[in-house]
Amino acid sequence: MSGRRNLIWLGLTPEPERELPATVAALRTAARRTADAPAEAAEAERRRVERLILHGTQRGWLRYLAEVTGLVTAVAGREGPGDRWAALRAAEVVLDHHRMLIGLPGPGYDRTAADRSALEHVVRTLRTAPPDGDRG
């Protein structure tokens, strides 16, 4: 590459940038429901995602999504507090994103293999788990 930023990864679905800020804020703050996450936490998460998309790299974006995978895995395994519905939604969004990487050139799909496997397990676990009560 000639010193120009590789932007092909930005052509994937916009769901992560739309859906992750509120759900990740709920997970990071251990809110009982997505709607209970502090507005400033959701806004901070939105700004972080925006920075990654506008100024980041695919590698940085995948690191962020790996953080999200860690959060949802902790909630699914009951090792961390948080809204199980938010964890399920975040897991589904990230899993869909990672599956689409197969259509892009480069190592992104291979780099996310372990996360895809973990997310598939999380989605199965959370879909069959008893509900936590009201959903956010």
PDB file of C-alpha atoms in Angstrom:
ATOM      1  CA  MET A   1       0.000   0.000   0.000  1.00  0.00           C
ATOM      2  CA  SER A   2       1.291   3.460  -0.818  1.00  0.00           C
ATOM      3  CA  GLY A   3       0.948   5.087   2.584  1.00  0.00           C
ATOM      4  CA  ARG A   4      -2.782   5.574   2.100  1.00  0.00           C
ATOM      5  CA  ARG A   5      -5.125   4.291   4.747  1.00  0.00           C
ATOM      6  CA  ASN A   6      -6.905   1.033   3.870  1.00  0.00           C
ATOM      7  CA  LEU A   7     -10.616   1.817   4.168  1.00  0.00           C
ATOM      8  CA  ILE A   8     -12.213  -1.319   2.747  1.00  0.00           C
ATOM      9  CA  TRP A   9     -13.216  -2.511   6.242  1.00  0.00           C
ATOM     10  CA  LEU A  10     -15.537   0.497   6.539  1.00  0.00           C
ATOM     11  CA  GLY A  11     -17.769  -1.005   3.861  1.00  0.00           C
ATOM     12  CA  LEU A  12     -19.241  -3.518   6.267  1.00  0.00           C
ATOM     13  CA  THR A  13     -22.636  -3.162   7.925  1.00  0.00           C
ATOM     14  CA  PRO A  14     -23.352  -0.002   9.949  1.00  0.00           C
ATOM     15  CA  GLU A  15     -25.081  -1.940  12.754  1.00  0.00           C
ATOM     16  CA  PRO A  16     -22.066  -1.927  15.086  1.00  0.00           C
ATOM     17  CA  GLU A  17     -21.764   1.853  15.056  1.00  0.00           C
ATOM     18  CA  ARG A  18     -25.534   2.239  15.490  1.00  0.00           C
ATOM     19  CA  GLU A  19     -26.215  -0.438  18.070  1.00  0.00           C
ATOM     20  CA  LEU A  20     -23.077  -0.921  20.121  1.00  0.00           C
ATOM     21  CA  PRO A  21     -22.724   2.412  21.953  1.00  0.00           C
ATOM     22  CA  ALA A  22     -25.843   2.044  24.120  1.00  0.00           C
ATOM     23  CA  THR A  23     -25.471  -1.697  24.689  1.00  0.00           C
ATOM     24  CA  VAL A  24     -21.748  -1.486  25.460  1.00  0.00           C
ATOM     25  CA  ALA A  25     -22.347   1.440  27.817  1.00  0.00           C
ATOM     26  CA  ALA A  26     -24.874  -0.711  29.667  1.00  0.00           C
ATOM     27  CA  LEU A  27     -22.363  -3.552  29.889  1.00  0.00           C
ATOM     28  CA  ARG A  28     -19.477  -1.316  30.984  1.00  0.00           C
ATOM     29  CA  THR A  29     -21.571   0.341  33.716  1.00  0.00           C
ATOM     30  CA  ALA A  30     -23.229  -2.930  34.763  1.00  0.00           C
ATOM     31  CA  ALA A  31     -26.645  -1.361  34.258  1.00  0.00           C
ATOM     32  CA  ARG A  32     -29.512  -3.737  34.854  1.00  0.00           C
ATOM     33  CA  ARG A  33     -31.069  -2.651  31.554  1.00  0.00           C
ATOM     34  CA  THR A  34     -29.730  -0.836  28.509  1.00  0.00           C
ATOM     35  CA  ALA A  35     -32.123   2.045  29.202  1.00  0.00           C
ATOM     36  CA  ASP A  36     -30.590   2.418  32.686  1.00  0.00           C
ATOM     37  CA  ALA A  37     -27.074   3.127  31.400  1.00  0.00           C
ATOM     38  CA  PRO A  38     -26.072   6.708  32.146  1.00  0.00           C
ATOM     39  CA  ALA A  39     -26.534   8.948  29.110  1.00  0.00           C
ATOM     40  CA  GLU A  40     -22.969  10.221  29.432  1.00  0.00           C
ATOM     41  CA  ALA A  41     -21.640   6.650  29.275  1.00  0.00           C
ATOM     42  CA  ALA A  42     -23.558   5.962  26.070  1.00  0.00           C
ATOM     43  CA  GLU A  43     -22.360   9.263  24.590  1.00  0.00           C
ATOM     44  CA  ALA A  44     -18.745   8.495  25.523  1.00  0.00           C
ATOM     45  CA  GLU A  45     -19.061   5.091  23.861  1.00  0.00           C
ATOM     46  CA  ARG A  46     -20.600   6.690  20.765  1.00  0.00           C
ATOM     47  CA  ARG A  47     -17.683   9.142  20.538  1.00  0.00           C
ATOM     48  CA  ARG A  48     -15.186   6.293  20.907  1.00  0.00           C
ATOM     49  CA  VAL A  49     -16.823   4.328  18.089  1.00  0.00           C
ATOM     50  CA  GLU A  50     -16.938   7.453  15.935  1.00  0.00           C
ATOM     51  CA  ARG A  51     -13.209   8.102  16.486  1.00  0.00           C
ATOM     52  CA  LEU A  52     -12.369   4.519  15.608  1.00  0.00           C
ATOM     53  CA  ILE A  53     -14.381   4.680  12.406  1.00  0.00           C
ATOM     54  CA  LEU A  54     -13.255   8.130  11.282  1.00  0.00           C
ATOM     55  CA  HIS A  55      -9.608   7.987  12.344  1.00  0.00           C
ATOM     56  CA  GLY A  56      -8.809   4.396  13.253  1.00  0.00           C
ATOM     57  CA  THR A  57      -7.663   1.300  11.477  1.00  0.00           C
ATOM     58  CA  GLN A  58      -9.224  -2.087  10.969  1.00  0.00           C
ATOM     59  CA  ARG A  59      -6.821  -3.476  13.564  1.00  0.00           C
ATOM     60  CA  GLY A  60      -7.974  -0.892  16.139  1.00  0.00           C
ATOM     61  CA  TRP A  61     -11.624  -1.561  15.290  1.00  0.00           C
ATOM     62  CA  LEU A  62     -11.121  -5.296  15.754  1.00  0.00           C
ATOM     63  CA  ARG A  63      -9.436  -4.640  19.116  1.00  0.00           C
ATOM     64  CA  TYR A  64     -12.504  -2.673  20.189  1.00  0.00           C
ATOM     65  CA  LEU A  65     -14.800  -5.501  19.072  1.00  0.00           C
ATOM     66  CA  ALA A  66     -12.599  -7.953  21.005  1.00  0.00           C
ATOM     67  CA  GLU A  67     -13.214  -5.818  24.118  1.00  0.00           C
ATOM     68  CA  VAL A  68     -16.945  -6.063  23.468  1.00  0.00           C
ATOM     69  CA  THR A  69     -16.573  -9.829  23.090  1.00  0.00           C
ATOM     70  CA  GLY A  70     -14.900  -9.937  26.504  1.00  0.00           C
ATOM     71  CA  LEU A  71     -17.744  -7.971  28.078  1.00  0.00           C
ATOM     72  CA  VAL A  72     -20.473 -10.189  26.624  1.00  0.00           C
ATOM     73  CA  THR A  73     -18.578 -13.347  27.485  1.00  0.00           C
ATOM     74  CA  ALA A  74     -18.324 -12.234  31.122  1.00  0.00           C
ATOM     75  CA  VAL A  75     -22.053 -11.504  31.293  1.00  0.00           C
ATOM     76  CA  ALA A  76     -22.983 -14.790  29.611  1.00  0.00           C
ATOM     77  CA  GLY A  77     -20.733 -16.721  31.970  1.00  0.00           C
ATOM     78  CA  ARG A  78     -22.145 -14.762  34.921  1.00  0.00           C
ATOM     79  CA  GLU A  79     -18.577 -13.688  35.724  1.00  0.00           C
ATOM     80  CA  GLY A  80     -19.573 -10.056  35.318  1.00  0.00           C
ATOM     81  CA  PRO A  81     -22.713  -8.085  36.028  1.00  0.00           C
ATOM     82  CA  GLY A  82     -24.808  -6.640  33.269  1.00  0.00           C
ATOM     83  CA  ASP A  83     -27.929  -6.774  31.212  1.00  0.00           C
ATOM     84  CA  ARG A  84     -28.083 -10.166  29.533  1.00  0.00           C
ATOM     85  CA  TRP A  85     -30.294  -8.740  26.764  1.00  0.00           C
ATOM     86  CA  ALA A  86     -27.663  -6.040  26.036  1.00  0.00           C
ATOM     87  CA  ALA A  87     -24.992  -8.739  26.018  1.00  0.00           C
ATOM     88  CA  LEU A  88     -27.017 -10.837  23.569  1.00  0.00           C
ATOM     89  CA  ARG A  89     -27.636  -7.878  21.263  1.00  0.00           C
ATOM     90  CA  ALA A  90     -23.968  -6.854  21.307  1.00  0.00           C
ATOM     91  CA  ALA A  91     -22.875 -10.463  20.710  1.00  0.00           C
ATOM     92  CA  GLU A  92     -25.205 -10.813  17.717  1.00  0.00           C
ATOM     93  CA  VAL A  93     -24.016  -7.543  16.178  1.00  0.00           C
ATOM     94  CA  VAL A  94     -20.317  -8.357  16.596  1.00  0.00           C
ATOM     95  CA  LEU A  95     -20.794 -11.943  15.412  1.00  0.00           C
ATOM     96  CA  ASP A  96     -22.570 -10.756  12.255  1.00  0.00           C
ATOM     97  CA  HIS A  97     -19.760  -8.265  11.638  1.00  0.00           C
ATOM     98  CA  HIS A  98     -17.067 -10.899  12.094  1.00  0.00           C
ATOM     99  CA  ARG A  99     -18.825 -13.332   9.774  1.00  0.00           C
ATOM    100  CA  MET A 100     -18.899 -10.693   7.021  1.00  0.00           C
ATOM    101  CA  LEU A 101     -15.133 -10.277   7.220  1.00  0.00           C
ATOM    102  CA  ILE A 102     -14.823 -13.408   5.086  1.00  0.00           C
ATOM    103  CA  GLY A 103     -15.719 -11.266   2.072  1.00  0.00           C
ATOM    104  CA  LEU A 104     -12.915  -8.767   2.605  1.00  0.00           C
ATOM    105  CA  PRO A 105      -9.277  -9.136   1.603  1.00  0.00           C
ATOM    106  CA  GLY A 106      -6.737  -9.388   4.373  1.00  0.00           C
ATOM    107  CA  PRO A 107      -6.397 -11.307   7.623  1.00  0.00           C
ATOM    108  CA  GLY A 108      -9.439  -9.885   9.482  1.00  0.00           C
ATOM    109  CA  TYR A 109     -11.548 -13.023   9.167  1.00  0.00           C
ATOM    110  CA  ASP A 110      -8.739 -15.265  10.411  1.00  0.00           C
ATOM    111  CA  ARG A 111      -7.874 -12.837  13.224  1.00  0.00           C
ATOM    112  CA  THR A 112     -11.411 -13.024  14.578  1.00  0.00           C
ATOM    113  CA  ALA A 113     -11.771 -16.829  14.515  1.00  0.00           C
ATOM    114  CA  ALA A 114     -11.480 -17.243  18.293  1.00  0.00           C
ATOM    115  CA  ASP A 115     -13.880 -14.368  18.928  1.00  0.00           C
ATOM    116  CA  ARG A 116     -16.413 -15.811  16.450  1.00  0.00           C
ATOM    117  CA  SER A 117     -16.297 -19.125  18.266  1.00  0.00           C
ATOM    118  CA  ALA A 118     -16.744 -17.439  21.661  1.00  0.00           C
ATOM    119  CA  LEU A 119     -19.583 -15.276  20.335  1.00  0.00           C
ATOM    120  CA  GLU A 120     -21.399 -18.265  18.835  1.00  0.00           C
ATOM    121  CA  HIS A 121     -21.293 -19.909  22.261  1.00  0.00           C
ATOM    122  CA  VAL A 122     -22.421 -16.688  23.997  1.00  0.00           C
ATOM    123  CA  VAL A 123     -25.353 -16.251  21.619  1.00  0.00           C
ATOM    124  CA  ARG A 124     -26.508 -19.840  22.203  1.00  0.00           C
ATOM    125  CA  THR A 125     -26.129 -19.432  25.962  1.00  0.00           C
ATOM    126  CA  LEU A 126     -27.957 -16.124  26.184  1.00  0.00           C
ATOM    127  CA  ARG A 127     -30.773 -17.133  23.848  1.00  0.00           C
ATOM    128  CA  THR A 128     -31.591 -20.122  26.047  1.00  0.00           C
ATOM    129  CA  ALA A 129     -31.030 -18.410  29.402  1.00  0.00           C
ATOM    130  CA  PRO A 130     -34.023 -17.525  31.564  1.00  0.00           C
ATOM    131  CA  PRO A 131     -34.911 -13.853  31.195  1.00  0.00           C
ATOM    132  CA  ASP A 132     -33.595 -11.276  33.686  1.00  0.00           C
ATOM    133  CA  GLY A 133     -36.928  -9.493  33.862  1.00  0.00           C
ATOM    134  CA  ASP A 134     -37.792  -6.359  31.933  1.00  0.00           C
ATOM    135  CA  ARG A 135     -35.693  -5.678  28.851  1.00  0.00           C
ATOM    136  CA  GLY A 136     -34.130  -2.335  28.154  1.00  0.00           C
TER     137      GLY A 136
END
